[in-house]
CSV table of C-alpha atoms and ligand atoms in Angstrom, one decimal:
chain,number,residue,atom,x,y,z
A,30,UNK,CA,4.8,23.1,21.3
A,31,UNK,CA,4.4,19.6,22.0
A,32,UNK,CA,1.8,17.8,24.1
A,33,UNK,CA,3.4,15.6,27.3
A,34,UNK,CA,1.5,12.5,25.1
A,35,UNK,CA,3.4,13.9,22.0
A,36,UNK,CA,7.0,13.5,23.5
A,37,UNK,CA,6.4,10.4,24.7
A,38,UNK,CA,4.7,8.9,21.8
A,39,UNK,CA,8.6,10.3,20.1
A,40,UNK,CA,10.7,9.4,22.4
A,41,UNK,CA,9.1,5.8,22.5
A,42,UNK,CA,9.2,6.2,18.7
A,43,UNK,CA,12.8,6.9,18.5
A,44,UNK,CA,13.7,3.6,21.0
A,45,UNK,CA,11.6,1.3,18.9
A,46,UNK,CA,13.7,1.9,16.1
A,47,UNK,CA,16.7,2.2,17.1
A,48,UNK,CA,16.1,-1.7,19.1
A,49,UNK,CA,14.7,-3.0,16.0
A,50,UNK,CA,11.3,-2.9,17.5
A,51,UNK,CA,9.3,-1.5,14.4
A,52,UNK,CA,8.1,-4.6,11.8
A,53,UNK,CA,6.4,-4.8,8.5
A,54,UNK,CA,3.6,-6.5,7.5
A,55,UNK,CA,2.2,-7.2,4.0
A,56,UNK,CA,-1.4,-7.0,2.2
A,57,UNK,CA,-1.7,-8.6,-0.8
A,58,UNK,CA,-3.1,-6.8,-3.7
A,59,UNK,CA,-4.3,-9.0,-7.0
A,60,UNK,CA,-5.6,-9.0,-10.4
A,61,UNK,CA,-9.7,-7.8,-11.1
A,62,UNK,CA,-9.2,-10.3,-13.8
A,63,UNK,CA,-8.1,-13.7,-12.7
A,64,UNK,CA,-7.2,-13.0,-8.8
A,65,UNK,CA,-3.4,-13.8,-9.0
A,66,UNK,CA,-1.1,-11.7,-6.7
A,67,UNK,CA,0.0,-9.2,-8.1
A,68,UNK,CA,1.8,-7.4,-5.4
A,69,UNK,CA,2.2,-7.1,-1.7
A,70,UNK,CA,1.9,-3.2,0.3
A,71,UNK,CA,4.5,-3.0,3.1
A,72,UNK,CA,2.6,-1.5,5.7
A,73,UNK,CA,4.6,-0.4,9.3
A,74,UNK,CA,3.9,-2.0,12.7
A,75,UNK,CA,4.8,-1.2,16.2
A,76,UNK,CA,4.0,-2.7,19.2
A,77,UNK,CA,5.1,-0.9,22.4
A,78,UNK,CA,5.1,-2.9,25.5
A,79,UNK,CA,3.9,0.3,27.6
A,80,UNK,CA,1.8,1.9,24.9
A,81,UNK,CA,0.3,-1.1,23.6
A,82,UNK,CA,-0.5,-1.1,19.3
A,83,UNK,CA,0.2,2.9,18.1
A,84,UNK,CA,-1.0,3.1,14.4
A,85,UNK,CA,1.0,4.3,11.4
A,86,UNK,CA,-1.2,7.2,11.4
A,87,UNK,CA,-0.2,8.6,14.7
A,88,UNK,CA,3.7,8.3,14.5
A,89,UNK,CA,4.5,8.4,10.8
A,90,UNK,CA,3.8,12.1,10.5
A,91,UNK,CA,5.8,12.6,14.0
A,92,UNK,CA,8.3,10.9,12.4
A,93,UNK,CA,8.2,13.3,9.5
A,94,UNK,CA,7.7,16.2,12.0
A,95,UNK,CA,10.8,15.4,13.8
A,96,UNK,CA,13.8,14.2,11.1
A,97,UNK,CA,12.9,10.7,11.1
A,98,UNK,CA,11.4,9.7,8.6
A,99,UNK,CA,14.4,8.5,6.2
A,100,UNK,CA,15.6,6.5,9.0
A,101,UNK,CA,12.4,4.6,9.4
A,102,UNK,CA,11.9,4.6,5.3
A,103,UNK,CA,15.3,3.2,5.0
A,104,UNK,CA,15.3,0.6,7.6
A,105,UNK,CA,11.6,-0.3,6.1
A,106,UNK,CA,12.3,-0.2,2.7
A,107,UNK,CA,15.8,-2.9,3.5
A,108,UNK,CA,13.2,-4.9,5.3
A,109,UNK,CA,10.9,-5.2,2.9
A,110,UNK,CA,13.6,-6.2,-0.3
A,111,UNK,CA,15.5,-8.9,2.0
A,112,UNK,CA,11.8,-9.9,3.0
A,113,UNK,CA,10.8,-10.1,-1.1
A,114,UNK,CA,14.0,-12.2,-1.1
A,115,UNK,CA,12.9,-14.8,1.3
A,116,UNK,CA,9.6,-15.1,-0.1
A,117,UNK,CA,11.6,-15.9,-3.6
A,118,UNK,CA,13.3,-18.6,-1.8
A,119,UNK,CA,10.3,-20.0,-0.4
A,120,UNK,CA,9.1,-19.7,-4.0
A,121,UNK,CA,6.8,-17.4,-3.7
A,122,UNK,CA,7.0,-14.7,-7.1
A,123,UNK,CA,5.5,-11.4,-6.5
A,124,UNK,CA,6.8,-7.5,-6.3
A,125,UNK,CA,6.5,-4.9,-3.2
A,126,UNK,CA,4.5,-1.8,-3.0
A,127,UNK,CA,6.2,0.7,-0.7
A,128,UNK,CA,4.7,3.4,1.2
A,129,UNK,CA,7.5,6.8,0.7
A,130,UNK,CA,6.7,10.3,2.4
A,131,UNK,CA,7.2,13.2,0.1
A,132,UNK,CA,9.7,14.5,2.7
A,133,UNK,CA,11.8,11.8,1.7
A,134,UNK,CA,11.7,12.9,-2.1
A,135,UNK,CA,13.3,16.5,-1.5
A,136,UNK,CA,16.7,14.9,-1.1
A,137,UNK,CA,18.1,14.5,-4.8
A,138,UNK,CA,20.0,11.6,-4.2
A,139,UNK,CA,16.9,9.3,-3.0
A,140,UNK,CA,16.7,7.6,-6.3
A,141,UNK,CA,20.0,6.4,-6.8
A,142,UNK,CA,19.9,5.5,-2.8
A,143,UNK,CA,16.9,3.2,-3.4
A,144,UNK,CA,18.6,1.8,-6.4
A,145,UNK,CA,21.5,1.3,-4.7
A,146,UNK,CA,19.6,-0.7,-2.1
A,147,UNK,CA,18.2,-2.8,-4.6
A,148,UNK,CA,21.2,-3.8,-6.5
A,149,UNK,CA,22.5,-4.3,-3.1
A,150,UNK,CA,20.6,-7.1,-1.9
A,151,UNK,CA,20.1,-8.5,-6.1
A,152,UNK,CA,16.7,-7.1,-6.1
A,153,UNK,CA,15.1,-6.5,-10.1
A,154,UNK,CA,14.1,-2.4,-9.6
A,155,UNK,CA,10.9,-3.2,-11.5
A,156,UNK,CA,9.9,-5.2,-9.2
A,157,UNK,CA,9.6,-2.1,-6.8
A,158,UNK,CA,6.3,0.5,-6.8
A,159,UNK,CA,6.9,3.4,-4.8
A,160,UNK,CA,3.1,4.9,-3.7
A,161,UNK,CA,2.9,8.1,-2.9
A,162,UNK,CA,0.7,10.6,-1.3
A,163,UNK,CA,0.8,14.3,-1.7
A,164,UNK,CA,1.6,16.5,1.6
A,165,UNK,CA,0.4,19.7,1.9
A,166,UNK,CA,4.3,21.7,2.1
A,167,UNK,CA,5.5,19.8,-1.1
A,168,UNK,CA,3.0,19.8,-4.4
A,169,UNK,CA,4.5,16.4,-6.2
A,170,UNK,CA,4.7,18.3,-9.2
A,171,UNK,CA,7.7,20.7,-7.9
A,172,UNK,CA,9.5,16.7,-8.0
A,173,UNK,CA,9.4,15.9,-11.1
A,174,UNK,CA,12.9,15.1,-11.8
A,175,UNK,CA,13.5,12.9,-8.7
A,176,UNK,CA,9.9,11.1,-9.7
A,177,UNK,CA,11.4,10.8,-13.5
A,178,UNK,CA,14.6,9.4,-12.1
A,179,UNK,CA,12.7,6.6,-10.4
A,180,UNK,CA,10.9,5.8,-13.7
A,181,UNK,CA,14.5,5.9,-15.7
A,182,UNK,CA,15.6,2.8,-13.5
A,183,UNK,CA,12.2,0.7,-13.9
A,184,UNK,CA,10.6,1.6,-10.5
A,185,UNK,CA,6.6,2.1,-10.8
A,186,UNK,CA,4.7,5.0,-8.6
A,187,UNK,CA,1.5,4.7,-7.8
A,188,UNK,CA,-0.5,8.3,-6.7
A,189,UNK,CA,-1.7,6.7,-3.4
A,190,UNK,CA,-5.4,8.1,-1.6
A,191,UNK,CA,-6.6,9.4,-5.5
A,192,UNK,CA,-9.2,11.5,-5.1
A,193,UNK,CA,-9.0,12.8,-1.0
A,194,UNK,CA,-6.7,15.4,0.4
A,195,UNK,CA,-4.5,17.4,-2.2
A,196,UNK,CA,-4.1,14.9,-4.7
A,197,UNK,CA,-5.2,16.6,-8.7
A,198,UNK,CA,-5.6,15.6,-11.8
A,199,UNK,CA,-3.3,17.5,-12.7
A,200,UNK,CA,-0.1,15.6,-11.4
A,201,UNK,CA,-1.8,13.0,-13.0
A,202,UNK,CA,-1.0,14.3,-16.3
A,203,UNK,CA,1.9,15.7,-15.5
A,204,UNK,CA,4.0,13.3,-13.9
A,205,UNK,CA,5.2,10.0,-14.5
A,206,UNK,CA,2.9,7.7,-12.8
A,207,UNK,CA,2.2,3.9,-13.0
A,208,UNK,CA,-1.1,3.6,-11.0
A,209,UNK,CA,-3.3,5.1,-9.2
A,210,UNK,CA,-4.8,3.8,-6.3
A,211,UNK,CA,-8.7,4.9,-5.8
A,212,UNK,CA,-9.3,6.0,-2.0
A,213,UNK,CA,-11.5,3.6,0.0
A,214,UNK,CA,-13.9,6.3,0.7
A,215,UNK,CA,-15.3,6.3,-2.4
A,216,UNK,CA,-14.5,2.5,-2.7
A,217,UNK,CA,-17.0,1.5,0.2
A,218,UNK,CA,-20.2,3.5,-1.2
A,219,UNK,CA,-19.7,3.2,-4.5
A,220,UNK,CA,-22.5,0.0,-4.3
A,221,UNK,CA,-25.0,1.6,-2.6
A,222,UNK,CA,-24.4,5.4,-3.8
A,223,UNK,CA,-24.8,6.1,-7.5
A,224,UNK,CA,-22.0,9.7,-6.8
A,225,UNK,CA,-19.8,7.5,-6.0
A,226,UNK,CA,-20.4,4.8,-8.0
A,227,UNK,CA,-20.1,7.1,-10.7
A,228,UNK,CA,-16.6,9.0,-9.3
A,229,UNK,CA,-15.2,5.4,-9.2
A,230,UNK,CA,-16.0,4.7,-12.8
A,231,UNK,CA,-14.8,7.9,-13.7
A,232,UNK,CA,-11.2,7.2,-11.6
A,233,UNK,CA,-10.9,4.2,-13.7
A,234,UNK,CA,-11.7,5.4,-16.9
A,235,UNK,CA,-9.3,8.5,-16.2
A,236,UNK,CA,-6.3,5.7,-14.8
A,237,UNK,CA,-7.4,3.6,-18.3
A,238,UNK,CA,-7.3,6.7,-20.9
A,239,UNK,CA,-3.7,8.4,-19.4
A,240,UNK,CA,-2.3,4.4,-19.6
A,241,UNK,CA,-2.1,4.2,-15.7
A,242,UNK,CA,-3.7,1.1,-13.9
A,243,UNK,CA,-6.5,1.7,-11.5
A,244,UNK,CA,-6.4,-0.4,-8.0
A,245,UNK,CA,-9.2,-0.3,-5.9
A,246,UNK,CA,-8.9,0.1,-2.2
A,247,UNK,CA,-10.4,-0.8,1.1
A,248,UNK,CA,-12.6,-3.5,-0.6
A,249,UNK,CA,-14.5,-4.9,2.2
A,250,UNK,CA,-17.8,-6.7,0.6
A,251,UNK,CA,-18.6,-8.8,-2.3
A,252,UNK,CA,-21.1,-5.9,-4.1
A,253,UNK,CA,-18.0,-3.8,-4.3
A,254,UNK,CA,-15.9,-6.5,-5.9
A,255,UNK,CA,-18.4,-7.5,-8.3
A,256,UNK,CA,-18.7,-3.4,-9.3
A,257,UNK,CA,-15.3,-2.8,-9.7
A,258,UNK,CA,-14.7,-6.2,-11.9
A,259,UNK,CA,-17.7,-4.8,-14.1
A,260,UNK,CA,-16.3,-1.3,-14.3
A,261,UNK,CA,-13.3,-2.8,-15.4
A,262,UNK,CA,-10.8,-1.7,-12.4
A,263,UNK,CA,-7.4,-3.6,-12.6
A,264,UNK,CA,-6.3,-4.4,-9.0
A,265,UNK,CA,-8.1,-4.6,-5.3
A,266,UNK,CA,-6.4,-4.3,-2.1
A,267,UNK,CA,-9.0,-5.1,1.0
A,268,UNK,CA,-10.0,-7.0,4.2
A,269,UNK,CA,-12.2,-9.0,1.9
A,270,UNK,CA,-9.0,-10.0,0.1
A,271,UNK,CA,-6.7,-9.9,3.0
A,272,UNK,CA,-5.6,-8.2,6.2
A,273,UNK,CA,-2.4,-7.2,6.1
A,274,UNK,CA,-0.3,-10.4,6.9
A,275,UNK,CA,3.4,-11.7,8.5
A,276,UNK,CA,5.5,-12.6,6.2
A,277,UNK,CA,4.3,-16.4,6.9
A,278,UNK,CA,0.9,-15.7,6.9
A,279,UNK,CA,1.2,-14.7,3.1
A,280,UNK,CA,3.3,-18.2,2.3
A,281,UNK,CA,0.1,-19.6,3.5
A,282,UNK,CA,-2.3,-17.5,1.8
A,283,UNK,CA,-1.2,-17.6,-1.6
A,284,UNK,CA,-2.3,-21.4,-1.9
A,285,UNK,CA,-6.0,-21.0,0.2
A,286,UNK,CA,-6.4,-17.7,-2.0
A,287,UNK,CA,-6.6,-19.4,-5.1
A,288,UNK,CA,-9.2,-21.7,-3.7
A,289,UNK,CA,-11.2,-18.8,-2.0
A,290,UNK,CA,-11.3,-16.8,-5.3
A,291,UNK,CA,-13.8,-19.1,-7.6
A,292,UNK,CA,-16.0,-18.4,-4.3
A,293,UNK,CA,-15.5,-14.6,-4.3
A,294,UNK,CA,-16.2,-13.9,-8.2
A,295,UNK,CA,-19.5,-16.7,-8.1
A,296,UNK,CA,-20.7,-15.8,-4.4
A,297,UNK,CA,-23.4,-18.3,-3.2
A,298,UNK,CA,-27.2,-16.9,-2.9
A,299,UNK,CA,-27.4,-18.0,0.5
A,300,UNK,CA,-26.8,-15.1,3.0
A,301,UNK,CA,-25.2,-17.1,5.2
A,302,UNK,CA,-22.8,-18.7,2.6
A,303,UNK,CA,-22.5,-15.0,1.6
A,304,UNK,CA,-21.5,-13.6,4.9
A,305,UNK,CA,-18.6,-16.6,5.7
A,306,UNK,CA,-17.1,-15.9,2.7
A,307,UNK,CA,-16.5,-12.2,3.0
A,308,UNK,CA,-15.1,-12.9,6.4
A,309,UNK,CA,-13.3,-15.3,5.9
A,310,UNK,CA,-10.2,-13.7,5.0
A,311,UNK,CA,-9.9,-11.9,8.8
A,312,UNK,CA,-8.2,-13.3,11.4
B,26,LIG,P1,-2.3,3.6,3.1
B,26,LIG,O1,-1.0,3.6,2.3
B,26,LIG,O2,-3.5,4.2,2.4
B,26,LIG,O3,-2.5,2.1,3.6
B,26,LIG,C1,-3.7,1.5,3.6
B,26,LIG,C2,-4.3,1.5,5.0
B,26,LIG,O4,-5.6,0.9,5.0
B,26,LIG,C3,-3.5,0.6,5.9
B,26,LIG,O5,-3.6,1.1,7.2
B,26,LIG,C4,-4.3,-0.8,5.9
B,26,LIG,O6,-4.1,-1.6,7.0
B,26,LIG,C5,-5.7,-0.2,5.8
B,26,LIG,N1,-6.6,-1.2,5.1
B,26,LIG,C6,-6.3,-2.1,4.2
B,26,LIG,N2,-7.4,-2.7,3.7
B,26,LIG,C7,-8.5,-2.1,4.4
B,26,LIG,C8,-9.9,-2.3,4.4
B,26,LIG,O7,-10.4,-3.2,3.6
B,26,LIG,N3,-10.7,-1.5,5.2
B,26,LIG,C9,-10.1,-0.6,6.0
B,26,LIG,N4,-10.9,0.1,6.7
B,26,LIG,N5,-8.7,-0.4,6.0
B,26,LIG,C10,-8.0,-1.1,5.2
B,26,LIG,P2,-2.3,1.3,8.2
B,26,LIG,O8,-1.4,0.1,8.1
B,26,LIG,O9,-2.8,1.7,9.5
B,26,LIG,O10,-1.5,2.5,7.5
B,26,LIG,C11,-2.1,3.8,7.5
B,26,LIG,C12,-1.3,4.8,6.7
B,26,LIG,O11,0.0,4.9,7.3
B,26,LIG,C13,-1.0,4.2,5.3
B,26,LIG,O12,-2.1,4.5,4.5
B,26,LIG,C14,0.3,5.0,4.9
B,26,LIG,O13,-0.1,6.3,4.4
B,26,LIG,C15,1.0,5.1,6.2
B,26,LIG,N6,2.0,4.1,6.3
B,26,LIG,C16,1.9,2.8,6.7
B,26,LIG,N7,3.2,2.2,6.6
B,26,LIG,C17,4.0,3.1,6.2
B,26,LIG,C18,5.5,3.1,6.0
B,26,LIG,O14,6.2,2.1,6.1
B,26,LIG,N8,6.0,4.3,5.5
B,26,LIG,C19,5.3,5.5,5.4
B,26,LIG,N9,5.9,6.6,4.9
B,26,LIG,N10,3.9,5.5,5.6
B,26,LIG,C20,3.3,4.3,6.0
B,27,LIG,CA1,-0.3,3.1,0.4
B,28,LIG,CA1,-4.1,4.6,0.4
């Protein structure tokens, strides 16, 4: 049964995407090593007129509740490759990360739909990384062809959240993943809390020895960007880095980034100096 709130949150769902009211926006995620982009996460956005800002995490799994979700993966994942296609125009290089629901995988024909979409609109497949979070109806591992199909045409998948809900090290192992993305929970603690400090290592060593690479996320403070450069993790994704941006916005990051990043790796003494440069980066 459904609350009132529920079938209006749905039904307001359902008119936003139909109208085209649903629109992406992008957080840049770059290298440990040197701080170039390495690629941007399509994240969804939808502003309602009545019910104002309604996060992700309130109507995607209504979406998947109620037989939309490949609607509003298609439309995001078309907006997102013409998007990539702009920002090559504008000159601006990088590769997409894309959020897919598991419910999504269990038709067989996703892969060659996806590749399909890519060849479409002249998109390079390996310049697409699916991430992926395990539900609790459909263990990833019962996917493993459709997750091998992706890998056959160049597309990278990243196990998204690693370490929270039902993801296991052993569809690490098992299936054919690119990179795994450590959960923020354990990425905010890990300076000031030696368990987690020392699951975070252990996440990246894991990523390092099964030839995955390990990105960091929800970095939020210099201490835990100077931890995870010194335990050797690959990739961070954070508010410290960026908020999720328009696809402007990024144009005009890339260029202030590089500037910003000599500050963020040699951070100032001064607590003051300190504190503008880890908020810097929010709007
Ligand atoms: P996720 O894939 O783990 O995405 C990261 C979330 O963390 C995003 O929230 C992002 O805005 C937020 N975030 C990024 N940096 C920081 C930080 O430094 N600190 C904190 N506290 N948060 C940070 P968002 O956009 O609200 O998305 C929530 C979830 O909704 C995503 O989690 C993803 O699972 C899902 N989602 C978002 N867009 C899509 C989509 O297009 N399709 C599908 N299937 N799921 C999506
Ligand atoms: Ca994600
Ligand atoms: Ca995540």
């Amino acid at each position: 049964m459904m609350t009132p709130g529920e079938v209006a949150l749905l039904d307001g769902f359902e008119r936003a995407l139909l109208n085209h009211r649903l629109h992406m926006v992008y957080q840049p995620k770059v290298s440990l090593d040197d701080g170039r982009l390495i690629r941007v996460e399509a994240l969804v956005r939808w502003d309602d007129p009545k019910l104002g800002s309604v996060a992700p995490s309130r109507f995607v799994p209504l979406a998947e509740r109620h037989g939309l979700i490949d609607p509003l993966t298609q439309w995001g994942l078309r907006t997102t490759l013409r998007q990539w296609l702009e920002w090559q125009r504008q000159g601006l290089d990088t590769c997409i990360a894309f959020n897919i629901s598991a419910l999504s995988l269990q038709h067989l024909d996703f892969p060659d739909l996806v590749e399909r979409m890519c060849r479409g609109l002249e998109v390079p497949s390996d310049r697409l990384v699916l991430e992926l979070t395990e539900g609790a109806t459909q263990p990833l591992v019962t996917l493993m062809d459709t997750l091998t199909r992706f890998r056959i045409k160049g597309i990278g998948l990243a196990m998204d959240d690693f370490g929270t809900g039902y993801s296991s090290l052993m569809q690490l192992r098992q299936l054919p993943f690119t990179e795994v993305k450590i959960d923020r929970f354990f990425v905010s603690d890990a300076p000031r809390n030696n368990d987690s400090r020392v699951i975070v290592k252990a996440m990246i060593e894991l990523a390092h020895g099964l030839g995955l690479s390990a990105t960091a996320e929800g970095v939020e403070t210099l201490e835990q960007l100077a931890l995870l450069r010194e335990l050797s993790c690959d990739v961070a994704q954070g508010y410290l880095i960026s908020p999720p941006l328009e696809p402007s916005e990024l144009v005009a990051w890339a260029p202030r980034h590089r500037r910003r990043w000599k500050m963020l790796v040699n951070p100032s003494e001064e607590p003051r100096l300190r504190r503008h440069v880890e908020t810097n980066a929010l709007r």
